[in-house]
Coordinates of C-alpha atoms and ligand atoms in Angstrom, one line a residue:
X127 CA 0.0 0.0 0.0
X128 CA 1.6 3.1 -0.9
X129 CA 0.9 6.5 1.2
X130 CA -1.7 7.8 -0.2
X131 CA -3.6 4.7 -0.3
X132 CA -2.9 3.9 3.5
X133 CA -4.3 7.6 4.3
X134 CA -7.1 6.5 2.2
X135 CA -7.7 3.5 4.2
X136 CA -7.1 5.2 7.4
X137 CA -10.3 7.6 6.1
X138 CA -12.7 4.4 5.6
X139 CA -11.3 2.8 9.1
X140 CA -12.0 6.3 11.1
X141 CA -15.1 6.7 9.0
X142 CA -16.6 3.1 10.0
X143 CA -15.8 3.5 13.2
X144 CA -17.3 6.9 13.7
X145 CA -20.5 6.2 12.0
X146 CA -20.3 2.9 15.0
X147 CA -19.6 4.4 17.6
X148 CA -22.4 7.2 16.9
X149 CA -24.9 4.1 17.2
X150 CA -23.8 3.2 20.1
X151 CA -25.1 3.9 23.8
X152 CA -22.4 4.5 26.4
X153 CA -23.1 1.0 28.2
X154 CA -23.1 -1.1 25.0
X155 CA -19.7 1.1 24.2
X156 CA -18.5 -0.4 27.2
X157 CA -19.5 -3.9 27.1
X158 CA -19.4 -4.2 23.0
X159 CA -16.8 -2.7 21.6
X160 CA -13.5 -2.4 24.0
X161 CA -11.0 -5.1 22.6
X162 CA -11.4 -8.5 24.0
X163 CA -8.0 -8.3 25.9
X164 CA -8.6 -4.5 27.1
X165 CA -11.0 -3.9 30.1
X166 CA -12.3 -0.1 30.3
X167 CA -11.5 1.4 34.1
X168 CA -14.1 4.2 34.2
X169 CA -13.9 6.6 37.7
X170 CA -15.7 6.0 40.5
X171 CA -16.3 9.0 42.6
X172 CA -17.5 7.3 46.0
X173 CA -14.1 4.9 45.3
X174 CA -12.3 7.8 45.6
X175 CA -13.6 9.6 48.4
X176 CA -12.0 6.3 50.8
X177 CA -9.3 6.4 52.7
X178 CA -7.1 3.6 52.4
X179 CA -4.4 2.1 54.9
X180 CA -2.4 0.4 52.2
X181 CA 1.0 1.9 52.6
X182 CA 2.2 4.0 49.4
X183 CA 5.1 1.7 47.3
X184 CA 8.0 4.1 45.9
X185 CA 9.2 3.0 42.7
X186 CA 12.1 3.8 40.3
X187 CA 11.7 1.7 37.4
X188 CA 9.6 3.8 35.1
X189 CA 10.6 2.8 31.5
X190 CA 9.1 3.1 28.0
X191 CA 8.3 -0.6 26.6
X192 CA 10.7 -1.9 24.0
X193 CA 7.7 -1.7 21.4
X194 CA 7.0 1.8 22.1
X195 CA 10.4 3.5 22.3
X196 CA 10.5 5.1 18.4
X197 CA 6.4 5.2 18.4
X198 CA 6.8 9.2 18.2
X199 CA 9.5 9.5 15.6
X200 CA 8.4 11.6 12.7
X201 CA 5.4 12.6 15.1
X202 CA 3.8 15.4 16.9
X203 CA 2.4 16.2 20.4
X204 CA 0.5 19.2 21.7
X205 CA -0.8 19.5 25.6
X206 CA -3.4 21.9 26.4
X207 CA -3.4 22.3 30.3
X208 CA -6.2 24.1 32.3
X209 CA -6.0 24.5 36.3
X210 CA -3.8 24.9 38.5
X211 CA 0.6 24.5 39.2
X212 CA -0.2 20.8 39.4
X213 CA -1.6 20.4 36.2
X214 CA 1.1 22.3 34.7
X215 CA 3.6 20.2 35.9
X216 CA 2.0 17.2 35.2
X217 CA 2.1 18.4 31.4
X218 CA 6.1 18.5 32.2
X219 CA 6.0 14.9 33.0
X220 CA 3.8 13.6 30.0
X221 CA 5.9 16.0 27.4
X222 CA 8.8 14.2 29.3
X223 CA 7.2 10.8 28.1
X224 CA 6.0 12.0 24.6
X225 CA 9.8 13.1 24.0
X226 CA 11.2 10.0 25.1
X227 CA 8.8 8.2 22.7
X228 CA 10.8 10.0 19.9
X229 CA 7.4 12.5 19.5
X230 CA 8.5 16.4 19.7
X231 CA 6.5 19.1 20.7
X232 CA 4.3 21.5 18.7
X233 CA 1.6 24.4 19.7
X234 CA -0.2 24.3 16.4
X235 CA -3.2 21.8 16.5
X236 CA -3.4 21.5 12.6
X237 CA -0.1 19.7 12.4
X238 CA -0.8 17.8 15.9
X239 CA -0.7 13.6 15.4
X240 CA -1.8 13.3 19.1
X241 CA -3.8 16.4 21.1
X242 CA -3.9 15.9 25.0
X243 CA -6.4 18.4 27.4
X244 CA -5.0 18.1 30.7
X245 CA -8.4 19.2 32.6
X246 CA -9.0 21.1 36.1
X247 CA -12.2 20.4 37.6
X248 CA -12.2 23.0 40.4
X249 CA -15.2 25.2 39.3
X250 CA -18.2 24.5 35.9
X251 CA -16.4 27.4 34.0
X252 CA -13.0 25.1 34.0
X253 CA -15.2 22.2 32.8
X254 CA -17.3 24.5 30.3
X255 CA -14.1 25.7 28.7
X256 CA -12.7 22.1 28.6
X257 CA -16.1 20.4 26.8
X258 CA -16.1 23.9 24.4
X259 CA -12.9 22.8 22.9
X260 CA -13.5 19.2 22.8
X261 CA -16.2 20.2 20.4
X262 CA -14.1 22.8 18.4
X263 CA -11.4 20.1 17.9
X264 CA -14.2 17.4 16.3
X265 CA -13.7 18.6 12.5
X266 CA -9.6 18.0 13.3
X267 CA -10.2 14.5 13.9
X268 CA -12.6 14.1 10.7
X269 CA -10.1 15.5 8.8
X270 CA -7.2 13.3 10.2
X271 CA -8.7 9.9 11.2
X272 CA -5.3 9.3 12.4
X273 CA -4.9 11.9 14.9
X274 CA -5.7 11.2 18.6
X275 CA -7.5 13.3 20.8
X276 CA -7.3 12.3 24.8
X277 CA -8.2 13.9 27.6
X278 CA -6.4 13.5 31.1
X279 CA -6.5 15.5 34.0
X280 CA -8.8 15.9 37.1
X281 CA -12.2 16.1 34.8
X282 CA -11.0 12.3 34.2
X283 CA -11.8 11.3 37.4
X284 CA -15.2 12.1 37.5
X285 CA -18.0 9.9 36.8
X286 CA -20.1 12.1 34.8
X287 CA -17.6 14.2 32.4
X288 CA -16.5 10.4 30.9
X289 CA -20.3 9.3 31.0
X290 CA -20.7 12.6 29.0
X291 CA -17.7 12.0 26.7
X292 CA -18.8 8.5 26.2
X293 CA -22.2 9.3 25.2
X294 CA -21.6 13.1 23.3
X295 CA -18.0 12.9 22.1
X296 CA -16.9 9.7 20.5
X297 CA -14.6 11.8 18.6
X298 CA -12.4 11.3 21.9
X299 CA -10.0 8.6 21.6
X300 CA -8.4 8.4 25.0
X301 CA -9.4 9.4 28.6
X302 CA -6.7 8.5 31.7
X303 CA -7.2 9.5 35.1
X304 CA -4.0 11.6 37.2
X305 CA -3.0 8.5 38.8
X306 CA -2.7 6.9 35.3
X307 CA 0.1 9.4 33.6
X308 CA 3.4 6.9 33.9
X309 CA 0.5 4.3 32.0
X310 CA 0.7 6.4 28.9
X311 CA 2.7 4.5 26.7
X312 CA 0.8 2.0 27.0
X313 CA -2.3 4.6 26.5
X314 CA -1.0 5.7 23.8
X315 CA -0.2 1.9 22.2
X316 CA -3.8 0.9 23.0
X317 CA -5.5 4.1 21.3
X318 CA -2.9 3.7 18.0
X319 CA -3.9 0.2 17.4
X320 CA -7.2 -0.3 18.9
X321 CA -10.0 0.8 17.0
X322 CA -12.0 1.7 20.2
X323 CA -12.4 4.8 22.6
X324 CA -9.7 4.0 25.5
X325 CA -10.5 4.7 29.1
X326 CA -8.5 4.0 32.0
X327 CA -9.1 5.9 35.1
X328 CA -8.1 4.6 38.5
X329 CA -10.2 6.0 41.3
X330 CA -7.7 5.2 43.7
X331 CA -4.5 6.3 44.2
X332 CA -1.3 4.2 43.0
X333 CA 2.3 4.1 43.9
X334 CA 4.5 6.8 43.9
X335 CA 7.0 6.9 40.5
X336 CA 10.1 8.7 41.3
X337 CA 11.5 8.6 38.0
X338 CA 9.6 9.8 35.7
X339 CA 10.7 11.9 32.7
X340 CA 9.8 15.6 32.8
X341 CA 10.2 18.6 30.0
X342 CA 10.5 21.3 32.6
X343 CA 9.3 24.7 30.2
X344 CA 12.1 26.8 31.1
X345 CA 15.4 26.9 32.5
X346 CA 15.0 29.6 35.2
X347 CA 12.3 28.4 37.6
X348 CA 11.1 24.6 37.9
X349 CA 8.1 23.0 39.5
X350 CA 9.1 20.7 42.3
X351 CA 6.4 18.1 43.6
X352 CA 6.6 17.6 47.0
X353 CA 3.2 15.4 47.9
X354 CA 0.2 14.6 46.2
X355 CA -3.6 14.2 46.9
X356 CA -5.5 15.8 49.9
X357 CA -7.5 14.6 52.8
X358 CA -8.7 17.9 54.2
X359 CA -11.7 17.4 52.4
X360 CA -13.4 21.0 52.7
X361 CA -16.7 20.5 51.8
X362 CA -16.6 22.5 48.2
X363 CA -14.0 20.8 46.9
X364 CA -13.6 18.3 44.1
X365 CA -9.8 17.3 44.7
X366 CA -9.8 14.8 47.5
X367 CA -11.5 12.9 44.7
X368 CA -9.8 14.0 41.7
X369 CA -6.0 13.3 43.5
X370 CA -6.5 10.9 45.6
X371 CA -4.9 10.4 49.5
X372 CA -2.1 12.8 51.0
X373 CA 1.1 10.6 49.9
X374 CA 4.5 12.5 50.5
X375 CA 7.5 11.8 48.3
X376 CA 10.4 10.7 50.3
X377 CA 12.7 13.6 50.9
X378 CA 16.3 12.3 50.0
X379 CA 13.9 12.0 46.1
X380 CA 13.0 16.1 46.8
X381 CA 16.5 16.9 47.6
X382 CA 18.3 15.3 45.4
X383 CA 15.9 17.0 42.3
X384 CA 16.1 20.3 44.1
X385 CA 20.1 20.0 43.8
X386 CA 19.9 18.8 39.9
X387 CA 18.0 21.8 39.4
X388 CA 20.7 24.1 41.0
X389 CA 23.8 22.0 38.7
X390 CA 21.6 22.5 35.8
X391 CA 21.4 26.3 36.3
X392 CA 17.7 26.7 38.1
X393 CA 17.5 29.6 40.0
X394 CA 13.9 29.7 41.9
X395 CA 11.8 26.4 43.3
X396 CA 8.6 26.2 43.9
X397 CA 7.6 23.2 46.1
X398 CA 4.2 21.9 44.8
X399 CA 1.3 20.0 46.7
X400 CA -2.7 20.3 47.4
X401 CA -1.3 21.3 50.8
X402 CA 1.8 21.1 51.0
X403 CA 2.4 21.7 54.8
X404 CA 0.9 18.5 55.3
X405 CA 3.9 16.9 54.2
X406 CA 5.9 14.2 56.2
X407 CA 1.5 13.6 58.3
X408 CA 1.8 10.6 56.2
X409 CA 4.8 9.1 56.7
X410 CA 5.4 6.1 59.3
X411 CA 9.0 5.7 59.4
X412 CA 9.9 8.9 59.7
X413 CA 9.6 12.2 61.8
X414 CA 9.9 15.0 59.3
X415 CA 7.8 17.7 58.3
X416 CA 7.4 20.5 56.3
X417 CA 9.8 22.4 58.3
X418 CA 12.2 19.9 58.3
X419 CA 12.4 19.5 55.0
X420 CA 12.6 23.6 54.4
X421 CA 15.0 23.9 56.7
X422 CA 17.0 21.4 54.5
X423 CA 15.8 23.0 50.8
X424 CA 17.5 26.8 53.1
X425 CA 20.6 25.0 53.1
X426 CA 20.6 24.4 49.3
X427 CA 22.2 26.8 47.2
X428 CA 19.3 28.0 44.9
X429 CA 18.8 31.7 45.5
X430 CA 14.3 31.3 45.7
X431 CA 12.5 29.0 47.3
X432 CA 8.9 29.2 47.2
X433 CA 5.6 26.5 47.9
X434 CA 2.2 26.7 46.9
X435 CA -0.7 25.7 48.8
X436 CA 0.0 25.8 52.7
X437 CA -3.6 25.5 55.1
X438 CA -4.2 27.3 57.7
X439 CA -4.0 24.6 59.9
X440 CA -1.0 22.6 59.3
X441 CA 0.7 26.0 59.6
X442 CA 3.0 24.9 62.3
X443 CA 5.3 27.0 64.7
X444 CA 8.4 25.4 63.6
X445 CA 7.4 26.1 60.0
X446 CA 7.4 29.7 60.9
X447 CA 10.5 29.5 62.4
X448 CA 12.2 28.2 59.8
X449 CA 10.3 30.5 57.1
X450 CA 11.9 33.8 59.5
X451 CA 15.5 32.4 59.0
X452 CA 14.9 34.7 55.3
X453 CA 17.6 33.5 53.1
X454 CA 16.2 31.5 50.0
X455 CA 13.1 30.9 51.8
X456 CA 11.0 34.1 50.5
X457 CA 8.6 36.3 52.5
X458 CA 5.6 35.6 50.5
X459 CA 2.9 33.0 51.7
X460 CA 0.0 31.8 50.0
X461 CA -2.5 30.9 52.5
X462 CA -6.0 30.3 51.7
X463 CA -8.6 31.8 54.0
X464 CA -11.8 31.1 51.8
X465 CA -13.9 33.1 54.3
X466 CA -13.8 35.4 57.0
X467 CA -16.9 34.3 58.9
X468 CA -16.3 31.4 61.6
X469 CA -19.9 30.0 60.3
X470 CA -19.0 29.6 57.1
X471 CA -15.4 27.9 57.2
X472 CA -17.0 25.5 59.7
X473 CA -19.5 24.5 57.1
X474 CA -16.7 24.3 54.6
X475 CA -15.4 22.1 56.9
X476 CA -11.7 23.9 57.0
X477 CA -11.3 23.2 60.8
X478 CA -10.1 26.8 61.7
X479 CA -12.1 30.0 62.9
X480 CA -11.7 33.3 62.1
X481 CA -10.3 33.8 65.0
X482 CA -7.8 31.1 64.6
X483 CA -6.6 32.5 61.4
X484 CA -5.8 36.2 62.4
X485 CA -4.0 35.0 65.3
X486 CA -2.1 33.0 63.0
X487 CA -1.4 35.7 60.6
X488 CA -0.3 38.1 63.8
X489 CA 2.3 34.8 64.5
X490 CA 3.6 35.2 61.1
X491 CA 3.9 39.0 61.0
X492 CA 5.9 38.9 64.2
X493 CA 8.1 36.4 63.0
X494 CA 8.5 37.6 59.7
X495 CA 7.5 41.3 59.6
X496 CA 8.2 42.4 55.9
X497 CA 6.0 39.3 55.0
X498 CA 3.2 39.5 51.9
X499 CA 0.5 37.7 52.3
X500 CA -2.1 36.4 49.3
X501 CA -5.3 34.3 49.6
X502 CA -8.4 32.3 47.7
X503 CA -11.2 33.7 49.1
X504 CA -14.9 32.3 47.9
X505 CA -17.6 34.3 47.8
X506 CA -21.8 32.6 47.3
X507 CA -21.2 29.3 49.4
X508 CA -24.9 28.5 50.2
X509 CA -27.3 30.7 52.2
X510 CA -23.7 32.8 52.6
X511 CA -25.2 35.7 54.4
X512 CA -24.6 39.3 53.6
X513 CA -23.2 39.6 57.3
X514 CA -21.1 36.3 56.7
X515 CA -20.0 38.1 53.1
X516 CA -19.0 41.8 55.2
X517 CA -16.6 39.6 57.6
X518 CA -14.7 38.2 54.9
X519 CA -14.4 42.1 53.6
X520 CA -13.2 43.0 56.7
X521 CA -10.6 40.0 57.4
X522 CA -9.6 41.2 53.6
X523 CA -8.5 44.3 55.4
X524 CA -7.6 43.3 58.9
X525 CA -5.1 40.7 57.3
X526 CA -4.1 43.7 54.6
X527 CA -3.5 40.6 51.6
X528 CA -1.8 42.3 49.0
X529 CA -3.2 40.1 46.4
X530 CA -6.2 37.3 46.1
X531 CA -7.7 35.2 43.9
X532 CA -11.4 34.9 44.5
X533 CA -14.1 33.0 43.1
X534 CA -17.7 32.3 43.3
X535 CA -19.1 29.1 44.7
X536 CA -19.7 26.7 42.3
X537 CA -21.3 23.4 42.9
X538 CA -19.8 20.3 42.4
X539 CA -21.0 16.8 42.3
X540 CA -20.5 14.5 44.5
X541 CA -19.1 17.4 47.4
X542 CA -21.1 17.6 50.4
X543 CA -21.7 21.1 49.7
X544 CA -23.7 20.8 46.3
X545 CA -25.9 18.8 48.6
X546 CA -26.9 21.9 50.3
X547 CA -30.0 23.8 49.3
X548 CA -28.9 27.7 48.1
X549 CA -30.9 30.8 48.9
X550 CA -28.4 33.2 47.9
X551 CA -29.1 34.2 44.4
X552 CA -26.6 34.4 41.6
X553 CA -26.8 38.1 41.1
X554 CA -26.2 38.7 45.0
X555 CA -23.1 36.5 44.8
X556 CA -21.5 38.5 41.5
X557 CA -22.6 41.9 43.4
X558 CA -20.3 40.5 46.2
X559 CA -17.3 39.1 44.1
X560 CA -17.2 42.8 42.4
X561 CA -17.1 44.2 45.9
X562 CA -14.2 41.9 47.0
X563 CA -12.5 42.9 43.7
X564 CA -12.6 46.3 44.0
X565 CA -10.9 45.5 47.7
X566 CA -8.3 43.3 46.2
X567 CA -7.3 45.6 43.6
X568 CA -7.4 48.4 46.2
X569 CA -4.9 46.7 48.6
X570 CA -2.8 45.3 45.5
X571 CA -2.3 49.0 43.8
X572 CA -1.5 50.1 47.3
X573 CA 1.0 47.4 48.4
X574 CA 2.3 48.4 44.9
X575 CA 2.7 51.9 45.6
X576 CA 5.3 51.6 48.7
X577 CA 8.1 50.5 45.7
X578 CA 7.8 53.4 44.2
X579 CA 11.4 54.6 44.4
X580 CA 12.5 52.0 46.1
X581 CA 15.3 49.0 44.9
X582 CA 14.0 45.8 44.2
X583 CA 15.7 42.2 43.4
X584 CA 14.1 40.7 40.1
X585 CA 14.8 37.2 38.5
X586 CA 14.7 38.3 34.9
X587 CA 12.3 35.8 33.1
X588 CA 12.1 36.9 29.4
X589 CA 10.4 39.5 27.1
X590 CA 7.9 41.6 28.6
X591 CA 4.7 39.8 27.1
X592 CA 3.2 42.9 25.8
X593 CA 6.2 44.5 24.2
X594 CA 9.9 42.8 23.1
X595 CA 12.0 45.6 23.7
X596 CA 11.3 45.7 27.7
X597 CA 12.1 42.6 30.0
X598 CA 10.1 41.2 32.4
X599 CA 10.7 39.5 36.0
X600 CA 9.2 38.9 39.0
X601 CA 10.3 40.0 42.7
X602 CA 11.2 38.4 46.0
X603 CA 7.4 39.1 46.7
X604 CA 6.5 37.5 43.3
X605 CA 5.7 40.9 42.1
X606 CA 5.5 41.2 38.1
X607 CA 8.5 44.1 37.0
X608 CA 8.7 45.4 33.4
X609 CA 12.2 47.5 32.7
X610 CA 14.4 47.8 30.2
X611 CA 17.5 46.4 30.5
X612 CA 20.5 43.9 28.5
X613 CA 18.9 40.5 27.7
X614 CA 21.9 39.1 28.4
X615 CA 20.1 39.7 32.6
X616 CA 17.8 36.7 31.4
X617 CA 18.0 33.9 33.8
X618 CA 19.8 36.0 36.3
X619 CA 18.8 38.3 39.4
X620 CA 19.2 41.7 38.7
X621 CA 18.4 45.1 40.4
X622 CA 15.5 47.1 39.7
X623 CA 14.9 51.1 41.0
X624 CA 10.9 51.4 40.2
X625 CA 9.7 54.4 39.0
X626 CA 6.1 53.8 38.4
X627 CA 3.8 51.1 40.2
X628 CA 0.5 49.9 38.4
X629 CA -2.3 47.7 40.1
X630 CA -0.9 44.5 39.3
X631 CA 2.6 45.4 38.0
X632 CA 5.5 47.4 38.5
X633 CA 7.6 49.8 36.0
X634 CA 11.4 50.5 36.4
X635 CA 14.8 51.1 35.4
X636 CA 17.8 48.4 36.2
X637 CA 19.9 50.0 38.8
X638 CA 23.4 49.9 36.8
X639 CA 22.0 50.8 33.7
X640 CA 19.2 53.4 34.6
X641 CA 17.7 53.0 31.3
X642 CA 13.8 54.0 31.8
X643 CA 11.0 51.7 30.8
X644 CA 8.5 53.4 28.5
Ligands
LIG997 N1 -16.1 26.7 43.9 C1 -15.4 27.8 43.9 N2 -14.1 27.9 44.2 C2 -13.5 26.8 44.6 N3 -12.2 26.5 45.0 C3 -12.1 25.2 45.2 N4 -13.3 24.6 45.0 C4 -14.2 25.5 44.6 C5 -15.5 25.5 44.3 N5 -16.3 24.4 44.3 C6 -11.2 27.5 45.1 C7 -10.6 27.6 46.5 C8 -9.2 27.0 46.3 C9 -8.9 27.4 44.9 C10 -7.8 26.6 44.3 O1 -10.1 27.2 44.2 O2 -10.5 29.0 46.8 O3 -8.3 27.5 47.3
LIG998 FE1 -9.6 21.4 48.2 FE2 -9.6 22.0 50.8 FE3 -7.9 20.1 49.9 FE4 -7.5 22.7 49.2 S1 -7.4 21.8 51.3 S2 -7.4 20.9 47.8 S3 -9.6 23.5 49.1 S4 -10.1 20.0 50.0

């Protein structure tokens, strides 16, 4: 068969199976039409909200099967990721696997020969944007029979998005859960030569792979995981379910990355986890924390060390201690509040008060006292009151966050929350997110005005994204800088006099070469 007649055949294959699968109900899908030696693993949401005893297994022997190691060559990848720092690293790891396949990257979907949507399933608009370009990808895959659309991430892992895909989207060719990434060779294998839709989503947690591949995106600042899954279980969430149990990596595996970062020129970390100060909670051999193992990462020469998301209530004493020895360790904490009403985080079911929180703030002040603190804050959980809404203006204030990123409620299935009955009604809870913007952005242009004039240490990321000729970085504080200056600075820390602070961004000159930003 020469090429053209293979693509031709490829046409009628895709076509038949199209027009088959468009007969087909979602059950009979699953019984009928999966190959005899492949069983579909769909996700199972009350699976996944248990708590297992098994202990986590640690392995090292990730490796691409023999028959899959040239599968990419000639080939193209593209990832789309939604969500949050997780997801994005996640997409590291799986362009890590693609490349080792012999597949290279590419961002343009026309010339993709495998399309991935790495999904977040915090809040419906994540989810709506996900399904909207599921659908605007369908004439792709008509086109080019060949070409395989999957999608991963936590929208995976829950029942009714795959029952949705199954039934509405046959044009899908893979779906894999977020404890099924180091299976996608084998994902991949299965969807090239199987003429069915592919599912495997474990609702339960597997074993920790140490060594997987990752293509980090840059070369200046890295991603480092540190623990996965949650078992806070606040009552609006969707993550306990979507990541599974609180397992902690070990931290020799932490440390020893963190270092190959430094020898391969990384200058900033940032220590990833649904909560990462509940790292170590899990461990039974062992008695080290998060504070242990930042008081190791301190003694590591990489000039920034940052972690994203810490709770309230794993916030520990000797975490704070360690955080106020300065050095690497930065003065900027992310730490979720979600409400200032006592009522309302004890029906969110975050196991701290209001209370509780500012007196853990004035802790970290005294400790630290040039620290920056940012939040989530939600606004519309059910029958919120406007009383319960005014308290979480004032702890805005009272705390003084210089930045937060707040959101309205939004149900989702299978929490205990979307349970609940609402009386609040939807205008009320966008009145209330505008208010609570107009605060944020408040306190962020003033907490942007004290630089003004003022010397400031940058890590110089790239091109400003707006304009080429100006650079762009971001502070000790994680503030955004635009100046003009030598792009030979990329990669490096430089410093920065500002002359002009925005609301969500500061303008300035570098100090040696007082060229102005325009
Ligand atoms: N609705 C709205 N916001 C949510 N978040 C988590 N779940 C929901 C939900 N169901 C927010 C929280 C969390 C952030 C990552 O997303 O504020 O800290
Ligand atoms: Fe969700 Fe709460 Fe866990 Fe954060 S701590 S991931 S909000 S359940």
């Amino acid at each position: 068969m020469n090429e053209q007649e293979r693509k031709q055949q490829a046409q009628i294959n895709a076509e038949d199976n199209f027009e088959r699968i468009k007969q087909t109900s979602s059950e009979e899908m699953i019984t009928k039409y999966f190959h005899t030696n492949y069983t579909p693993q769909t996700p199972d949401i009350k699976k996944a909200r248990k708590r297992r005893k098994e202990e986590v297994q640690f392995k090292y022997d990730f490796s691409i099967p023999e028959d899959m190691q040239t599968a990419g060559e000639g080939r193209k990848f593209l990832i789309r990721t939604y969500g949050c720092q997780m997801n994005e690293h996640d997409t590291e790891v799986m362009a890590g696997i693609f490349m080792e396949m012999g597949y290279t990257a590419t961002e343009d979907v026309n010339e993709a020969d495998i399309i991935l949507l790495n999904t977040c399933a915090i809040r419906e608009n994540a989810e709506n944007k996900v399904f909207g370009e599921i659908g605007h990808l369908k004439p792709l895959k008509l086109e080019n029979p060949d070409l395989i659309i999957g999608v991963c991430g936590c929208m995976s892992q829950e029942e009714s998005v795959v029952d949705r895909i199954l039934k509405k989207h046959q044009h899908i060719d893979l779906i894999f859960g977020t404890h099924n990434i180091h299976r996608l060779p084998h994902l991949i294998k299965e969807a090239m030569f199987g003429k069915e839709m592919v599912v495997e989503v474990w609702s339960t947690e597997g074993d920790i792979i140490e060594n997987l591949p990752k293509a980090r995106k840059g070369k200046i600042k890295a991603w480092v995981n540190i623990m996965y899954g949650c078992d806070k279980f606040c009552t609006y969430c969707i993550v306990p379910m979507t990541r599974g149990k609180e397992r902690s990596r070990r931290p020799e595996d932490i440390i020893q990355e963190v270092r190959h970062l430094v020898a391969q020129g990384y200058k900033e970390v940032t220590l990833l986890g649904q909560n990462v100060n509940a790292y170590g909670k899990d461990f039974d051999d062992l008695d080290y924390t998060f504070g242990d193992l930042m008081n190791d990462i301190h003694k590591i020469d990489i000039p920034r060390v940052r972690f994203t998301t810490s709770h309230p209530r794993d916030f520990d004493d000797h975490l704070i201690d360690v955080l106020a020895q300065g050095g690497n360790l930065l003065d900027h904490i992310h730490l979720p509040v979600q409400s200032g009403s006592s009522e309302i985080l004890k029906k969110m079911n975050r196991k701290y008060t209001r209370e509780a929180y500012l007196e853990l703030v004035r802790k970290i002040k005294k400790a630290i006292p040039n620290v920056t603190l940012t939040t989530d804050i939600i606004v519309g959980f059910p029958n919120e009151t406007d009383e319960q809404f005014e308290e979480t203006m004032t702890l805005m204030e009272e705390v003084g966050f210089e930045a937060a990123y707040t959101f309205i409620y939004s149900p989702r299935e299978g929490t205990p929350a979307a349970r609940k009955k609402d009386d609040v009604p939807e205008d009320v809870k966008k009145q209330r997110l505008y208010r609570l913007n107009e605060l944020v952005n408040k306190q962020s242009a003033e907490s942007m005005r004290k630089y003004e004039g003022k010397t400031v240490k940058v890590l110089v990321e790239g091109e400003s994204k707006k304009n080429p000729d100006i650079l762009a970085g971001y502070t000790e504080k994680n503030k955004l800088v635009n100046f003009k200056g030598p792009r030979s600075t990329i990669g490096q820390i430089v410093e920065v006099e500002i002359t002009e602070a925005k609301t969500w961004s500061l303008d300035g000159i570098m100090a040696e070469s007082k060229i102005e930003v325009k």
